[in-house]
CSV table of C-alpha atoms and ligand atoms in Angstrom, one decimal:
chain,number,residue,atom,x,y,z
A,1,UNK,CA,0.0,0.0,0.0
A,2,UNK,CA,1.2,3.9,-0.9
A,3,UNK,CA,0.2,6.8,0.6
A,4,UNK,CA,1.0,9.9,-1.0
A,5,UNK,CA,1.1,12.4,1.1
A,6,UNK,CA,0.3,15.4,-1.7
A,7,UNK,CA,1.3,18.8,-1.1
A,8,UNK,CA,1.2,22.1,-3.6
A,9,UNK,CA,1.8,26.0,-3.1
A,10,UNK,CA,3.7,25.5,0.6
A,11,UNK,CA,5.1,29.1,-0.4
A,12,UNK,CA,7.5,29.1,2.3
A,13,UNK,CA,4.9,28.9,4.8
A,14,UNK,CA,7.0,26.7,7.4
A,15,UNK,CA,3.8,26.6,10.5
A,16,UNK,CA,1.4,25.5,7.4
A,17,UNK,CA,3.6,23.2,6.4
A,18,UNK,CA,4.0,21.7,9.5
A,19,UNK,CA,0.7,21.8,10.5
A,20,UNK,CA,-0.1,19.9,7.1
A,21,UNK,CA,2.7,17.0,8.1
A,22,UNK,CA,1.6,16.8,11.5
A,23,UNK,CA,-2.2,16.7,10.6
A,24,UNK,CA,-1.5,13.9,8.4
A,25,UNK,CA,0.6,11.7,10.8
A,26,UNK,CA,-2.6,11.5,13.0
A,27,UNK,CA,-4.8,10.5,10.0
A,28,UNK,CA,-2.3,7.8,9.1
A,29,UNK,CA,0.9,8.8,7.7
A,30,UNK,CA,2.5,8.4,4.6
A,31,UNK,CA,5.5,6.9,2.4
A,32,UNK,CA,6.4,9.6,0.2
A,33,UNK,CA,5.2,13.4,-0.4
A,34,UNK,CA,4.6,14.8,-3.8
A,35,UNK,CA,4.9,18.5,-4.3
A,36,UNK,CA,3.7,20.0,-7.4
A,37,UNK,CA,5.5,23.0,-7.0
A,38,UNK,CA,6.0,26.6,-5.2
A,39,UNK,CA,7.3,25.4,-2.3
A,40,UNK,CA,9.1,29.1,-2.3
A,41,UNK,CA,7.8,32.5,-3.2
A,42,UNK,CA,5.1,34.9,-1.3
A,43,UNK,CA,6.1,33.4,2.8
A,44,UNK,CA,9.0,34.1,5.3
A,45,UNK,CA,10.7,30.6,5.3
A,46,UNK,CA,11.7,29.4,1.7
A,47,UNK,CA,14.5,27.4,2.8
A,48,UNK,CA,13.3,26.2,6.4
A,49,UNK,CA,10.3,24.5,3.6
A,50,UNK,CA,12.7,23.4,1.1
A,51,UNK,CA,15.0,21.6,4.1
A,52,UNK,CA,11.5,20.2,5.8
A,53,UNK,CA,10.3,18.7,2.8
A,54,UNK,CA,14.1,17.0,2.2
A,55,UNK,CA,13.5,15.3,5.2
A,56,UNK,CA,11.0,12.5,3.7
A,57,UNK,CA,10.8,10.6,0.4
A,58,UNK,CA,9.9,13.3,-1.9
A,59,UNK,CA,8.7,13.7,-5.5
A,60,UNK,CA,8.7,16.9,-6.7
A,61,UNK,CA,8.2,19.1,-9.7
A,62,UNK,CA,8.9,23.0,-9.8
A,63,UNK,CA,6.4,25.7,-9.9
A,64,UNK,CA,6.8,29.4,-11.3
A,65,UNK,CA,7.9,30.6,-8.1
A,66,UNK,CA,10.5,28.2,-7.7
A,67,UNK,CA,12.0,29.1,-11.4
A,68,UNK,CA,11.8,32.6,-10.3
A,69,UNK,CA,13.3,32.4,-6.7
A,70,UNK,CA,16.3,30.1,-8.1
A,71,UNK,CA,17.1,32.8,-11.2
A,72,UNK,CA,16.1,30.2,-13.7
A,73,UNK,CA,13.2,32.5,-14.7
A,74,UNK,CA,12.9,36.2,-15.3
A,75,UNK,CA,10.8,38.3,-12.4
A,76,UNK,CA,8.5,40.3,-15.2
A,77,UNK,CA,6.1,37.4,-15.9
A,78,UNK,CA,5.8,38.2,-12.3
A,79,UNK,CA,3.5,41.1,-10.6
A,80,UNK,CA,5.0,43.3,-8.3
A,81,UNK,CA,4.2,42.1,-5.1
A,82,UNK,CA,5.3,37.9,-6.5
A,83,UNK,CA,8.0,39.4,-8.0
A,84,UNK,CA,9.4,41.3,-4.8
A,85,UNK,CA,9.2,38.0,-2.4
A,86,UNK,CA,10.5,35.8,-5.3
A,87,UNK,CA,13.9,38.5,-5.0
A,88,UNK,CA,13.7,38.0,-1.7
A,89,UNK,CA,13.4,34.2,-1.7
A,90,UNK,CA,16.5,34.0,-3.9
A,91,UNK,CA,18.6,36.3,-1.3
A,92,UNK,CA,17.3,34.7,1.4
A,93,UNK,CA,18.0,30.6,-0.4
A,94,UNK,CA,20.9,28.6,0.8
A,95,UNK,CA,23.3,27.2,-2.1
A,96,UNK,CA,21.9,23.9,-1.6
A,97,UNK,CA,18.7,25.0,-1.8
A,98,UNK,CA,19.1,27.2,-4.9
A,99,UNK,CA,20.6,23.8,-6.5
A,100,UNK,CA,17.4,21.9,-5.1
A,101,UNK,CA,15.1,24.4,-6.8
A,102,UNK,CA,17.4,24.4,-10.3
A,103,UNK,CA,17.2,21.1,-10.6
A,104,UNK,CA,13.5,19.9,-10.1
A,105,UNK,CA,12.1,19.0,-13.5
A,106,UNK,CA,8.9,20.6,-14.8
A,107,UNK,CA,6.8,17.2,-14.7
A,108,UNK,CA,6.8,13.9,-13.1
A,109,UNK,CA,5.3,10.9,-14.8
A,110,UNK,CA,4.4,7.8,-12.0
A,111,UNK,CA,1.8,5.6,-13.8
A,112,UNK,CA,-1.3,6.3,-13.5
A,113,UNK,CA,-0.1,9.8,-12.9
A,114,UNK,CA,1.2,13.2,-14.3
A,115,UNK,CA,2.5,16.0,-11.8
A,116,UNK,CA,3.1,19.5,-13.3
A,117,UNK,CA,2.7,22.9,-11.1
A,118,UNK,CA,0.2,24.4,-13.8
A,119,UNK,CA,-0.9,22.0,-16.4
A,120,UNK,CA,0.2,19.5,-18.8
A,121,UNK,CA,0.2,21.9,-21.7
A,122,UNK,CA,2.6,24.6,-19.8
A,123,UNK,CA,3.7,23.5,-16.9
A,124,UNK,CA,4.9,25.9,-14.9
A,125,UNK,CA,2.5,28.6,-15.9
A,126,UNK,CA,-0.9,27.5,-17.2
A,127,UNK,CA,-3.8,27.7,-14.5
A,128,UNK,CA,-6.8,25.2,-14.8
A,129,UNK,CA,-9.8,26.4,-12.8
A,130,UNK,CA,-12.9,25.5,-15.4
A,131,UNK,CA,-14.0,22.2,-17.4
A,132,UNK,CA,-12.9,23.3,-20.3
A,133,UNK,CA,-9.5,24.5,-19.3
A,134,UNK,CA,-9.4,20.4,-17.5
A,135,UNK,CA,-10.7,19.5,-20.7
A,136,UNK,CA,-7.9,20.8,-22.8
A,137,UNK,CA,-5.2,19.2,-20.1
A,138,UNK,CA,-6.4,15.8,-20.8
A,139,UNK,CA,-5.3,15.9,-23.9
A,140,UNK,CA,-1.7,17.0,-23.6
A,141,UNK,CA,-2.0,14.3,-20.2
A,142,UNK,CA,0.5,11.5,-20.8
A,143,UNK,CA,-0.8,9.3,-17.7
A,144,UNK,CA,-4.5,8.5,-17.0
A,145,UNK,CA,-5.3,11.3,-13.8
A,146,UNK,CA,-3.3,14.6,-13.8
A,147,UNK,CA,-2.0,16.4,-10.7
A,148,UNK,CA,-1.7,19.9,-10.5
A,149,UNK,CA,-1.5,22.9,-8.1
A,150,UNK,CA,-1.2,26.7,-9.2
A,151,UNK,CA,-4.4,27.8,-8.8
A,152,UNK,CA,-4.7,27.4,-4.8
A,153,UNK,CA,-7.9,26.1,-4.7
A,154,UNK,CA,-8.5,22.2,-4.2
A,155,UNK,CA,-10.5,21.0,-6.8
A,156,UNK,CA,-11.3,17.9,-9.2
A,157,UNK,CA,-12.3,17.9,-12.6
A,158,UNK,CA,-12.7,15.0,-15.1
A,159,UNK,CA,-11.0,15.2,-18.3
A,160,UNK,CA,-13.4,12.7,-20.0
A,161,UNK,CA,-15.7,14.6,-22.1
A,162,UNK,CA,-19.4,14.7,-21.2
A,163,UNK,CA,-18.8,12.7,-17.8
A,164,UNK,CA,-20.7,15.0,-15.6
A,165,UNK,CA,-19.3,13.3,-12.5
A,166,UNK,CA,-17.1,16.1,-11.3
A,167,UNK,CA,-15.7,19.5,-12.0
A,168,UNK,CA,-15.3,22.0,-9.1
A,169,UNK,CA,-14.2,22.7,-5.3
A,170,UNK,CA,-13.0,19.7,-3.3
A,171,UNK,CA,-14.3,20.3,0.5
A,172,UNK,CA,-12.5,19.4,3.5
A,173,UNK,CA,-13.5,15.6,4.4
A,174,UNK,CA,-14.5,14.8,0.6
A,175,UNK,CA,-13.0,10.9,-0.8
A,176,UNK,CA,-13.2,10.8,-4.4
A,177,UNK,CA,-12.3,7.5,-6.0
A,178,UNK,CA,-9.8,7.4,-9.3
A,179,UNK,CA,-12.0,6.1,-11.8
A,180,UNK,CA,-12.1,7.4,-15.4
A,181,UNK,CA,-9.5,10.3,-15.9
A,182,UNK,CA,-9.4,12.9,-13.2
A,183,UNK,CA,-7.4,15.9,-12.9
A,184,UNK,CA,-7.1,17.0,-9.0
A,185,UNK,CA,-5.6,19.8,-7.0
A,186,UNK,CA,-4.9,19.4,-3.5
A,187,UNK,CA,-5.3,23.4,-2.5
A,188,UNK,CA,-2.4,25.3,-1.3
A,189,UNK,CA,-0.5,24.8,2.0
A,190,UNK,CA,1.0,28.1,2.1
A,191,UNK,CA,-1.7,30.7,0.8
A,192,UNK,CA,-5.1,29.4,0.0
A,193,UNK,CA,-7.0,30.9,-2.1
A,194,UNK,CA,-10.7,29.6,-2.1
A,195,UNK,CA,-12.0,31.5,0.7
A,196,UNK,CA,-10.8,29.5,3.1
A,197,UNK,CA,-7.6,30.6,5.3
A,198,UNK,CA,-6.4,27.0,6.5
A,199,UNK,CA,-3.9,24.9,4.7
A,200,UNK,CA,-5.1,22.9,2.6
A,201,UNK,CA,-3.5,19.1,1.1
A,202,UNK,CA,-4.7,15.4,0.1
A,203,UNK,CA,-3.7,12.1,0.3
A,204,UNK,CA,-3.7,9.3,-2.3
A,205,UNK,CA,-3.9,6.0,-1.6
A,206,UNK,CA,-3.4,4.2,-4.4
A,207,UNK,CA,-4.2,0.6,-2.4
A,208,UNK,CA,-7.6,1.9,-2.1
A,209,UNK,CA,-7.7,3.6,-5.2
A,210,UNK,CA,-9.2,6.8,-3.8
A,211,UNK,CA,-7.8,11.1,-3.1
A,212,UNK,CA,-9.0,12.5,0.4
A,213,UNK,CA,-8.8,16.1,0.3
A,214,UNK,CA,-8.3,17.9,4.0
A,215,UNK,CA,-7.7,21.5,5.6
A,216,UNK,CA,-6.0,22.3,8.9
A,217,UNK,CA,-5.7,25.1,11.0
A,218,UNK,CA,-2.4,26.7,11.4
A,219,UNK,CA,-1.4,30.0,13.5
A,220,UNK,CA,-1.8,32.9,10.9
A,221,UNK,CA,-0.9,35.5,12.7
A,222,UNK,CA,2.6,34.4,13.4
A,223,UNK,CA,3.0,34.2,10.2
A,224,UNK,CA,1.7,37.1,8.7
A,225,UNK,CA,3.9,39.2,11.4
A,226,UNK,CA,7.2,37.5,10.3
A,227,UNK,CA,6.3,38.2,6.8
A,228,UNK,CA,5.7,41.9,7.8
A,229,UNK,CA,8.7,42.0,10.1
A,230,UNK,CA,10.6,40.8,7.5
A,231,UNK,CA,9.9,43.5,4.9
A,232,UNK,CA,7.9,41.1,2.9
A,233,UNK,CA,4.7,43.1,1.4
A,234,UNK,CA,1.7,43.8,3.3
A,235,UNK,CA,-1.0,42.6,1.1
A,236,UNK,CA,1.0,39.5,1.0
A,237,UNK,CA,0.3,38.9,4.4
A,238,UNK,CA,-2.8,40.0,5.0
A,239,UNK,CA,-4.4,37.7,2.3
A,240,UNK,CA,-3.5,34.8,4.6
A,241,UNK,CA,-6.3,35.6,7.0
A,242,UNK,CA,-9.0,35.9,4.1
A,243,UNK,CA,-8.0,33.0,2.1
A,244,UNK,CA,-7.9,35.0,-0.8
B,301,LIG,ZN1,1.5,29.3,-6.1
């Protein structure tokens, strides 16, 4: 049996990220973390994250922040505010974790799955938030289900034209089993973005076939101040409390 403890958009949020790990310990555990990307960019601890996630077996793929924080990108795809913290993610990145970020590919094929940070078409930078958007990914989809972050909001969409089984938010507490071809989000750890301020993540289990999407509570506040103690901009940290 696997459990795939599946994490996306940790954005150097180190208390999210722990809350996430701890949270799933008590539901079970897990064998191996997949993270489809941004583990840096927006928070105050890009390389406390990227050393945290080193600690387990880990699958990961890199995200636009990541590109951007390591130099491999330019900052102008960027708006200001992103493009400010990615700066000061780079400054702030060890050399270890610079080479971490350079090196992460921009997908991850593990039959039955395909891990990007945005979509299958473009990778790092596409966002897929509508049927038709999950429509067009399972056609550039190389495995049967498609993973995917970026958009901060957990959700699961089929790319199976006409299957009105899902396409839409994934609440706390909801199971989904993989059957046909589904593309799934787990939400962001580090700054959610569907209304809802806590952390969000999933596990698979691929004995049981099934995705279980959750959200945890983590403490805000200290985060937001660190980010604002640490010159970080304001309406970076004050989005954390509004989920937005
Ligand atoms: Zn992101």
């Amino acid at each position: 049996m696997t459990r795939c403890l599946l994490v996306a958009d940790v954005h150097a949020n180190l208390r999210a990220l722990d809350a996430v790990l701890a949270d799933a310990f008590s539901r079970g555990g897990f064998d191996v973390v997949w993270s489809l990307g941004d583990v840096v960019g927006y928070g105050p601890e890009p390389d406390e994250c990227i050393e945290r996630l080193r600690e387990y077996a880990l699958v990961s793929v890199a995200g636009n922040h990541d590109l951007g924080a390591a130099g491999v990108t330019g900052l102008e795809l960027f708006n200001r505010d992103a493009a400010v913290a990615c700066a000061w993610s780079g400054q702030r990145l060890s050399e270890r974790s610079l080479e971490f970020l350079r090196g992460l590919p921009l997908e991850q094929l593990i039959p039955p799955f395909h891990l990007v940070h945005g979509s299958p078409r473009n990778p790092a930078w596409e966002y897929v938030v509508s049927v038709p958007a999950a429509l067009r990914a399972g056609r550039f989809c190389r495995e049967t289900h498609c993973l995917v972050g970026h958009s901060h909001c957990p959700s699961v969409y089929s790319m199976v034209p006409g299957e009105p089984v899902h396409g839409g938010p994934a609440l706390d507490g909801a199971t989904v089993t993989l059957r046909g071809r589904l593309l799934f989000n787990p939400g962001a750890v580090g700054q959610p973005r569907d209304g809802d301020p806590r952390a969000a993540y999933a596990v698979i289990d691929t004995e049981r076939e099934t995705v279980t999407f959750h959200r945890v509570l983590y403490d805000i506040d200290a985060t937001s101040d660190s980010m604002l103690r640490n010159g970080l901009p304001p309406a970076l940290a004050w989005r954390l409390h509004a989920g937005y």
